[in-house]
């Protein structure tokens, strides 16, 4: 038999369907996502399908990362960000992930490392802040094309009071080139935590 944790709450997708998430709460959720990914990446695990449906918000505000069905074990543990993925199902040309949250290298069917999860985190954070997807099209193919060729607007387009520093973090996550993104989930969590502390001091 399988023993699973009993969670009380809702998926982030359901949470997004109810109301817009305030920037401070979105930062808190993003910090928890980055910390969870950091723990996985340290063990050489790359999720590869991070999206609101796979993030669970408990009633006390904790984020749980679900569904590691497309996860991949990489060599090197702490070096997961630079290691190639292992296994026969990552043959070049194989596309794995969900349109709208896949990193450009996933769209191209290339090997995806930990930085692909950071791209997806940026897409999720964009959606939390704006209520809209960072990349969208009338079809899955148009969405994938947008990921490769288009840059999403600033998260400030909604007119909500979103710190410019948070917009820069989102854009850093959503860089097309993995080398230009955050290089680790730990670095992302650090920047988000620093911004969160500034927000608290500014209130």
Coordinates of N, CA and C in Angstrom, one line a residue:
X1 N 0.8 -1.2 0.0 CA 0.0 0.0 0.0 C 0.9 1.2 0.0
X2 N 0.3 2.3 -0.3 CA 1.0 3.6 -0.4 C 0.4 4.5 0.7
X3 N 1.3 5.1 1.5 CA 0.9 6.1 2.5 C 1.2 7.5 2.0
X4 N 0.2 8.4 1.9 CA 0.4 9.7 1.4 C -0.1 10.7 2.5
X5 N 0.5 11.9 2.4 CA 0.1 13.0 3.3 C -1.3 13.5 3.0
X6 N -2.1 13.6 4.0 CA -3.4 14.2 3.8 C -3.3 15.7 3.9
X7 N -3.7 16.3 2.8 CA -3.6 17.8 2.7 C -5.0 18.4 2.7
X8 N -5.1 19.5 3.4 CA -6.4 20.2 3.5 C -6.2 21.6 2.9
X9 N -6.9 21.8 1.8 CA -6.7 23.1 1.1 C -7.2 23.0 -0.3
X10 N -6.4 23.7 -1.2 CA -6.8 23.7 -2.6 C -5.6 23.9 -3.5
X11 N -5.7 23.5 -4.8 CA -4.6 23.8 -5.7 C -4.4 25.3 -5.9
X12 N -3.3 25.7 -6.3 CA -3.1 27.1 -6.7 C -4.0 27.5 -7.8
X13 N -4.2 26.5 -8.7 CA -5.1 26.8 -9.8 C -6.5 27.2 -9.3
X14 N -7.0 26.5 -8.3 CA -8.3 26.8 -7.7 C -8.2 28.2 -7.0
X15 N -7.1 28.4 -6.3 CA -6.9 29.6 -5.6 C -6.9 30.8 -6.5
X16 N -6.3 30.7 -7.7 CA -6.3 31.7 -8.7 C -7.6 32.0 -9.3
X17 N -8.5 31.0 -9.3 CA -9.8 31.2 -9.8 C -10.8 31.9 -8.9
X18 N -10.4 32.1 -7.6 CA -11.2 32.8 -6.7 C -11.0 34.3 -6.7
X19 N -9.8 34.7 -6.6 CA -9.5 36.1 -6.5 C -8.0 36.4 -6.8
X20 N -7.7 37.6 -7.1 CA -6.3 38.0 -7.4 C -5.5 37.8 -6.1
X21 N -4.3 37.3 -6.2 CA -3.4 37.1 -5.0 C -2.6 38.4 -4.8
X22 N -2.7 38.9 -3.6 CA -1.9 40.1 -3.3 C -0.4 39.9 -3.5
X23 N 0.4 40.9 -3.9 CA 1.8 40.8 -4.1 C 2.5 40.1 -3.0
X24 N 2.3 40.6 -1.8 CA 3.0 40.1 -0.6 C 2.8 38.6 -0.4
X25 N 1.5 38.1 -0.6 CA 1.2 36.7 -0.5 C 1.8 35.9 -1.7
X26 N 1.8 36.5 -2.9 CA 2.5 35.9 -4.0 C 4.0 35.7 -3.8
X27 N 4.6 36.7 -3.2 CA 6.0 36.6 -2.9 C 6.2 35.4 -1.9
X28 N 5.4 35.3 -0.9 CA 5.5 34.3 0.1 C 5.3 32.9 -0.5
X29 N 4.4 32.8 -1.4 CA 4.2 31.5 -2.1 C 5.4 31.2 -2.9
X30 N 5.9 32.2 -3.6 CA 7.1 32.0 -4.5 C 8.3 31.5 -3.7
X31 N 8.5 32.1 -2.6 CA 9.6 31.7 -1.7 C 9.5 30.3 -1.3
X32 N 8.3 29.8 -1.0 CA 8.1 28.4 -0.6 C 8.3 27.5 -1.8
X33 N 7.9 27.9 -3.0 CA 8.1 27.1 -4.2 C 9.6 27.0 -4.4
X34 N 10.3 28.1 -4.4 CA 11.7 28.1 -4.6 C 12.5 27.2 -3.6
X35 N 12.1 27.3 -2.3 CA 12.7 26.5 -1.3 C 12.4 25.0 -1.5
X36 N 11.2 24.7 -1.9 CA 10.9 23.3 -2.2 C 11.6 22.8 -3.4
X37 N 11.8 23.6 -4.4 CA 12.5 23.2 -5.6 C 14.0 23.0 -5.2
X38 N 14.5 23.9 -4.4 CA 15.9 23.8 -4.0 C 16.2 22.5 -3.3
X39 N 15.3 22.1 -2.4 CA 15.4 20.8 -1.7 C 15.4 19.6 -2.7
X40 N 14.6 19.7 -3.7 CA 14.5 18.7 -4.8 C 15.8 18.7 -5.6
X41 N 16.2 19.9 -6.0 CA 17.3 20.0 -6.9 C 18.6 19.5 -6.2
X42 N 18.7 19.8 -4.9 CA 19.9 19.3 -4.1 C 20.0 17.8 -4.1
X43 N 18.9 17.1 -4.3 CA 18.9 15.7 -4.4 C 18.9 15.2 -5.9
X44 N 19.1 16.2 -6.8 CA 19.2 15.8 -8.2 C 17.9 15.6 -8.9
X45 N 16.8 16.1 -8.3 CA 15.5 15.9 -8.9 C 15.0 17.2 -9.6
X46 N 14.7 17.1 -10.9 CA 14.1 18.2 -11.6 C 12.7 17.9 -11.9
X47 N 11.8 18.8 -11.5 CA 10.3 18.5 -11.6 C 9.9 18.5 -13.1
X48 N 10.2 19.5 -13.9 CA 9.9 19.6 -15.3 C 8.4 19.8 -15.6
X49 N 7.5 19.9 -14.7 CA 6.1 20.2 -15.0 C 5.4 21.0 -13.9
X50 N 6.2 22.0 -13.5 CA 5.6 22.9 -12.4 C 4.6 23.8 -13.0
X51 N 3.4 23.9 -12.4 CA 2.3 24.7 -12.9 C 1.3 24.8 -11.7
X52 N 0.3 25.7 -11.8 CA -0.6 25.9 -10.7 C -1.4 24.7 -10.3
X53 N -1.6 23.8 -11.2 CA -2.3 22.5 -10.9 C -1.5 21.6 -10.0
X54 N -0.2 21.8 -10.1 CA 0.7 20.9 -9.3 C 1.2 21.6 -8.1
X55 N 0.6 22.7 -7.7 CA 1.0 23.4 -6.5 C -0.2 23.4 -5.6
X56 N -0.1 23.0 -4.3 CA -1.2 22.9 -3.4 C -1.0 23.9 -2.3
X57 N -2.1 24.7 -2.0 CA -2.0 25.6 -0.9 C -2.8 25.1 0.3
X58 N -2.2 24.8 1.4 CA -2.9 24.3 2.5 C -3.6 25.4 3.2
X59 N -4.5 25.1 4.1 CA -5.4 26.1 4.8 C -4.5 27.1 5.6
X60 N -3.4 26.6 6.1 CA -2.5 27.5 6.9 C -1.4 28.2 6.0
X61 N -1.6 28.2 4.7 CA -0.8 29.0 3.8 C 0.5 28.3 3.4
X62 N 0.7 27.0 3.6 CA 1.9 26.3 3.1 C 1.7 25.8 1.7
X63 N 2.8 25.9 0.9 CA 2.8 25.4 -0.4 C 3.4 24.0 -0.5
X64 N 2.7 23.1 -1.2 CA 3.2 21.8 -1.4 C 3.4 21.6 -2.9
X65 N 4.5 21.1 -3.3 CA 4.7 20.8 -4.7 C 4.3 19.3 -5.0
X66 N 3.3 19.1 -5.9 CA 2.8 17.8 -6.2 C 3.2 17.3 -7.6
X67 N 2.9 16.0 -7.8 CA 3.0 15.4 -9.1 C 4.4 15.5 -9.7
X68 N 5.2 14.6 -9.3 CA 6.6 14.5 -9.9 C 6.6 13.4 -11.0
X69 N 5.5 13.3 -11.7 CA 5.3 12.3 -12.7 C 6.3 12.5 -13.9
X70 N 6.7 13.7 -14.2 CA 7.6 14.0 -15.2 C 9.0 14.3 -14.7
X71 N 9.2 14.2 -13.4 CA 10.5 14.5 -12.7 C 11.6 13.6 -13.3
X72 N 12.8 14.2 -13.2 CA 13.9 13.5 -13.7 C 15.0 13.5 -12.7
X73 N 15.7 12.4 -12.5 CA 16.9 12.4 -11.6 C 18.1 12.7 -12.4
X74 N 18.9 13.7 -11.9 CA 20.1 14.1 -12.6 C 21.3 13.6 -11.8
X75 N 22.4 13.6 -12.4 CA 23.7 13.3 -11.7 C 24.2 14.4 -10.9
X76 N 24.8 14.1 -9.8 CA 25.6 15.1 -9.0 C 24.9 15.8 -7.9
X77 N 23.6 15.5 -7.6 CA 22.9 16.2 -6.5 C 23.0 17.7 -6.5
X78 N 23.8 18.3 -5.8 CA 23.9 19.7 -5.7 C 24.3 20.3 -7.1
X79 N 24.8 19.5 -8.0 CA 25.2 20.0 -9.3 C 24.1 19.8 -10.3
X80 N 22.9 19.6 -9.8 CA 21.8 19.3 -10.7 C 21.5 20.4 -11.8
X81 N 21.9 21.6 -11.5 CA 21.6 22.7 -12.4 C 22.4 22.6 -13.7
X82 N 23.6 21.9 -13.6 CA 24.4 21.8 -14.8 C 24.5 20.4 -15.4
X83 N 23.8 19.4 -14.7 CA 24.0 18.0 -15.2 C 22.9 17.7 -16.2
X84 N 23.2 16.8 -17.2 CA 22.2 16.4 -18.1 C 21.2 15.4 -17.4
X85 N 20.0 15.4 -17.9 CA 19.0 14.5 -17.4 C 19.3 13.1 -17.8
X86 N 18.9 12.1 -17.0 CA 19.2 10.7 -17.2 C 18.0 10.0 -17.7
X87 N 18.2 8.9 -18.5 CA 17.0 8.1 -18.8 C 16.7 8.1 -20.3
X88 N 16.0 7.0 -20.8 CA 15.7 6.9 -22.2 C 14.6 7.8 -22.6
X89 N 13.7 8.4 -21.7 CA 12.6 9.2 -22.2 C 13.0 10.6 -22.4
X90 N 14.3 11.0 -22.3 CA 14.7 12.3 -22.6 C 15.5 12.4 -23.9
X91 N 15.2 11.5 -24.8 CA 15.8 11.5 -26.1 C 15.6 12.9 -26.8
X92 N 16.7 13.5 -27.4 CA 16.5 14.8 -28.0 C 15.3 14.8 -28.9
X93 N 14.5 15.8 -28.8 CA 13.3 15.9 -29.7 C 12.1 15.6 -28.9
X94 N 12.2 15.0 -27.7 CA 11.0 14.6 -27.0 C 10.6 15.8 -26.1
X95 N 9.3 16.3 -26.3 CA 8.8 17.4 -25.6 C 8.0 16.9 -24.3
X96 N 8.5 17.3 -23.2 CA 7.8 17.0 -21.9 C 7.5 18.2 -21.1
X97 N 6.2 18.3 -20.6 CA 5.8 19.5 -19.9 C 4.4 19.9 -20.3
X98 N 4.0 21.1 -19.8 CA 2.7 21.6 -20.1 C 2.9 23.0 -20.8
X99 N 2.2 23.1 -21.9 CA 2.3 24.4 -22.7 C 1.9 25.6 -21.8
X100 N 2.7 26.6 -21.9 CA 2.5 27.8 -21.0 C 3.4 27.9 -19.9
X101 N 4.0 26.8 -19.5 CA 4.9 26.8 -18.3 C 6.3 26.1 -18.7
X102 N 6.4 25.6 -19.9 CA 7.6 25.0 -20.3 C 8.7 26.0 -20.6
X103 N 9.9 25.7 -20.3 CA 11.1 26.6 -20.6 C 11.3 26.4 -22.1
X104 N 12.0 27.4 -22.8 CA 12.3 27.2 -24.2 C 13.0 26.0 -24.6
X105 N 14.0 25.5 -23.7 CA 14.7 24.3 -24.0 C 13.8 23.1 -24.0
X106 N 12.8 23.1 -23.2 CA 11.8 22.0 -23.2 C 11.0 22.0 -24.5
X107 N 10.6 23.2 -24.9 CA 9.8 23.3 -26.1 C 10.7 22.8 -27.3
X108 N 11.9 23.0 -27.3 CA 12.8 22.6 -28.4 C 13.2 21.1 -28.3
X109 N 12.7 20.4 -27.2 CA 13.0 19.0 -27.0 C 14.4 18.8 -26.5
X110 N 15.0 19.8 -25.9 CA 16.4 19.6 -25.4 C 16.3 19.1 -24.0
X111 N 17.5 18.7 -23.5 CA 17.6 18.3 -22.1 C 17.3 19.5 -21.2
X112 N 16.4 19.2 -20.2 CA 16.0 20.3 -19.2 C 16.7 20.0 -17.9
X113 N 17.3 21.0 -17.3 CA 17.9 20.9 -16.0 C 17.1 21.8 -15.0
X114 N 17.6 22.0 -13.8 CA 16.9 22.7 -12.8 C 16.5 24.1 -13.2
X115 N 17.2 24.7 -14.1 CA 16.8 26.1 -14.5 C 15.4 26.1 -15.3
X116 N 15.0 25.0 -15.8 CA 13.7 24.9 -16.5 C 12.6 25.0 -15.4
X117 N 12.8 24.5 -14.2 CA 11.9 24.7 -13.1 C 11.8 26.1 -12.7
X118 N 12.9 26.9 -12.8 CA 12.9 28.3 -12.4 C 12.1 29.1 -13.4
X119 N 12.2 28.7 -14.7 CA 11.4 29.4 -15.7 C 9.9 29.2 -15.4
X120 N 9.5 27.9 -15.1 CA 8.1 27.7 -14.7 C 7.7 28.4 -13.5
X121 N 8.6 28.6 -12.5 CA 8.3 29.3 -11.3 C 8.0 30.8 -11.7
X122 N 8.8 31.3 -12.6 CA 8.5 32.7 -13.1 C 7.2 32.8 -13.8
X123 N 6.8 31.8 -14.6 CA 5.5 31.8 -15.2 C 4.4 31.8 -14.2
X124 N 4.6 30.9 -13.2 CA 3.5 30.8 -12.1 C 3.4 32.1 -11.3
X125 N 4.6 32.7 -11.0 CA 4.6 34.0 -10.3 C 3.9 35.1 -11.1
X126 N 4.2 35.1 -12.4 CA 3.6 36.1 -13.3 C 2.0 36.0 -13.2
X127 N 1.6 34.7 -13.2 CA 0.1 34.5 -13.2 C -0.5 34.9 -11.8
X128 N 0.3 34.6 -10.7 CA -0.2 35.0 -9.4 C -0.4 36.5 -9.3
X129 N 0.5 37.3 -9.9 CA 0.6 38.7 -9.8 C -0.4 39.4 -10.7
X130 N -0.7 38.8 -11.9 CA -1.5 39.5 -12.9 C -2.9 38.8 -13.1
X131 N -3.0 37.6 -12.8 CA -4.3 36.8 -13.1 C -4.3 36.3 -14.5
X132 N -3.2 36.5 -15.2 CA -3.1 36.1 -16.6 C -1.9 35.2 -16.8
X133 N -1.9 34.4 -17.8 CA -0.7 33.6 -18.1 C 0.4 34.4 -18.8
X134 N 1.6 34.1 -18.5 CA 2.7 34.8 -19.2 C 2.8 34.6 -20.7
X135 N 2.4 33.3 -21.1 CA 2.5 33.0 -22.5 C 1.2 32.3 -22.8
X136 N 0.5 32.8 -23.8 CA -0.8 32.2 -24.2 C -1.0 32.3 -25.7
X137 N -1.8 31.4 -26.2 CA -2.2 31.5 -27.6 C -3.5 30.8 -27.8
X138 N -4.0 30.8 -29.0 CA -5.3 30.1 -29.3 C -5.2 28.6 -29.3
X139 N -3.9 28.1 -29.4 CA -3.7 26.7 -29.4 C -2.4 26.4 -28.7
X140 N -2.2 25.2 -28.4 CA -0.9 24.8 -27.7 C 0.3 25.2 -28.5
X141 N 0.2 25.0 -29.8 CA 1.4 25.3 -30.7 C 1.6 26.8 -30.7
X142 N 0.6 27.7 -30.6 CA 0.8 29.1 -30.6 C 1.4 29.5 -29.2
X143 N 1.0 28.8 -28.2 CA 1.6 29.1 -26.9 C 3.1 28.7 -26.8
X144 N 3.4 27.6 -27.4 CA 4.8 27.2 -27.4 C 5.6 28.1 -28.3
X145 N 5.0 28.6 -29.4 CA 5.7 29.6 -30.2 C 6.0 30.9 -29.4
X146 N 5.0 31.3 -28.6 CA 5.1 32.5 -27.8 C 6.3 32.4 -26.8
X147 N 6.4 31.2 -26.2 CA 7.5 30.9 -25.3 C 8.9 31.1 -25.9
X148 N 9.0 30.7 -27.2 CA 10.2 30.8 -27.9 C 10.5 32.2 -28.4
X149 N 9.5 33.0 -28.8 CA 9.7 34.2 -29.5 C 9.2 35.5 -28.8
X150 N 8.4 35.4 -27.8 CA 7.8 36.6 -27.3 C 8.2 36.8 -25.8
X151 N 8.2 38.0 -25.4 CA 8.5 38.4 -24.0 C 7.2 38.8 -23.4
X152 N 6.8 38.3 -22.2 CA 5.6 38.8 -21.6 C 5.7 40.2 -21.1
X153 N 4.5 40.9 -21.0 CA 4.6 42.3 -20.5 C 5.1 42.4 -19.1
X154 N 5.4 43.6 -18.6 CA 5.7 43.8 -17.2 C 4.5 43.4 -16.3
X155 N 4.8 42.8 -15.2 CA 3.7 42.5 -14.3 C 3.0 43.7 -13.8
X156 N 3.5 44.9 -14.0 CA 2.9 46.1 -13.5 C 1.8 46.6 -14.5
X157 N 1.5 45.9 -15.6 CA 0.5 46.4 -16.6 C -0.9 46.4 -16.0
X158 N -1.1 45.7 -14.9 CA -2.4 45.6 -14.3 C -2.8 46.9 -13.5
X159 N -1.7 47.7 -13.2 CA -1.9 48.9 -12.5 C -1.9 48.6 -11.0
X160 N -1.7 47.4 -10.5 CA -1.7 47.1 -9.1 C -0.3 47.5 -8.6
X161 N -0.2 47.8 -7.3 CA 1.1 48.3 -6.7 C 2.1 47.1 -6.5
X162 N 2.7 46.8 -7.6 CA 3.7 45.7 -7.6 C 5.1 46.3 -7.7
X163 N 6.0 45.9 -6.7 CA 7.3 46.5 -6.7 C 8.1 46.2 -8.0
X164 N 8.8 47.2 -8.5 CA 9.6 47.0 -9.7 C 10.6 45.9 -9.5
X165 N 11.1 45.8 -8.3 CA 12.1 44.7 -8.1 C 11.5 43.3 -8.3
X166 N 10.2 43.2 -8.0 CA 9.5 41.9 -8.2 C 9.4 41.6 -9.7
X167 N 9.1 42.7 -10.5 CA 9.0 42.5 -11.9 C 10.4 42.1 -12.5
X168 N 11.5 42.6 -11.9 CA 12.8 42.2 -12.4 C 13.0 40.7 -12.1
X169 N 12.6 40.3 -10.9 CA 12.8 38.9 -10.5 C 12.0 38.0 -11.5
X170 N 10.8 38.3 -11.8 CA 10.0 37.5 -12.7 C 10.6 37.5 -14.1
X171 N 11.1 38.6 -14.6 CA 11.8 38.6 -15.9 C 13.1 37.8 -15.9
X172 N 13.8 37.8 -14.8 CA 15.0 37.1 -14.6 C 14.7 35.6 -14.7
X173 N 13.6 35.2 -14.1 CA 13.2 33.7 -14.2 C 12.8 33.4 -15.7
X174 N 12.2 34.3 -16.4 CA 11.7 34.0 -17.7 C 12.6 34.3 -18.9
X175 N 13.9 34.4 -18.6 CA 14.9 34.6 -19.7 C 14.9 33.4 -20.6
X176 N 14.9 33.6 -21.9 CA 14.9 32.5 -22.9 C 16.1 31.6 -22.7
X177 N 17.3 32.2 -22.5 CA 18.5 31.5 -22.4 C 18.7 31.1 -20.9
X178 N 18.9 29.8 -20.7 CA 19.0 29.3 -19.3 C 20.2 29.9 -18.6
X179 N 21.3 30.3 -19.3 CA 22.4 30.9 -18.7 C 22.2 32.3 -18.2
X180 N 21.1 32.9 -18.6 CA 20.7 34.2 -18.2 C 19.7 34.3 -17.1
X181 N 19.2 33.1 -16.7 CA 18.2 33.0 -15.6 C 18.9 32.9 -14.2
X182 N 18.2 32.9 -13.2 CA 18.7 32.4 -11.9 C 19.4 31.1 -12.1
X183 N 20.5 30.8 -11.5 CA 21.2 29.6 -11.8 C 20.8 28.5 -10.7
X184 N 20.1 28.9 -9.7 CA 19.7 27.9 -8.7 C 18.4 28.4 -8.0
X185 N 17.6 27.5 -7.5 CA 16.4 27.9 -6.8 C 16.8 28.6 -5.5
X186 N 17.9 28.2 -4.9 CA 18.4 28.9 -3.7 C 18.6 30.4 -3.9
X187 N 19.2 30.7 -5.1 CA 19.4 32.1 -5.4 C 18.1 32.9 -5.6
X188 N 17.1 32.2 -6.2 CA 15.8 32.8 -6.4 C 15.2 33.0 -5.0
X189 N 15.2 32.0 -4.2 CA 14.6 32.2 -2.8 C 15.3 33.3 -2.1
X190 N 16.6 33.4 -2.2 CA 17.3 34.5 -1.5 C 16.8 35.9 -1.9
X191 N 16.7 36.1 -3.2 CA 16.2 37.4 -3.7 C 14.8 37.7 -3.3
X192 N 14.0 36.7 -3.4 CA 12.6 36.9 -3.0 C 12.5 37.2 -1.5
X193 N 13.3 36.5 -0.7 CA 13.3 36.7 0.8 C 13.7 38.1 1.1
X194 N 14.8 38.6 0.4 CA 15.3 39.9 0.6 C 14.2 41.0 0.2
X195 N 13.5 40.7 -0.9 CA 12.4 41.6 -1.3 C 11.3 41.6 -0.3
X196 N 11.0 40.4 0.3 CA 9.9 40.3 1.3 C 10.2 41.1 2.5
X197 N 11.5 41.1 2.9 CA 11.9 41.8 4.1 C 11.8 43.3 3.9
X198 N 12.2 43.7 2.7 CA 12.1 45.2 2.4 C 10.6 45.6 2.4
X199 N 9.7 44.7 1.9 CA 8.3 45.0 1.9 C 7.8 45.2 3.3
X200 N 8.2 44.4 4.2 CA 7.8 44.4 5.6 C 8.3 45.7 6.3
X201 N 9.6 46.1 6.0 CA 10.2 47.3 6.5 C 9.5 48.5 6.0
X202 N 8.9 48.4 4.8 CA 8.3 49.6 4.2 C 6.9 49.8 4.6
X203 N 6.3 48.9 5.4 CA 4.9 49.1 5.8 C 4.8 49.9 7.1

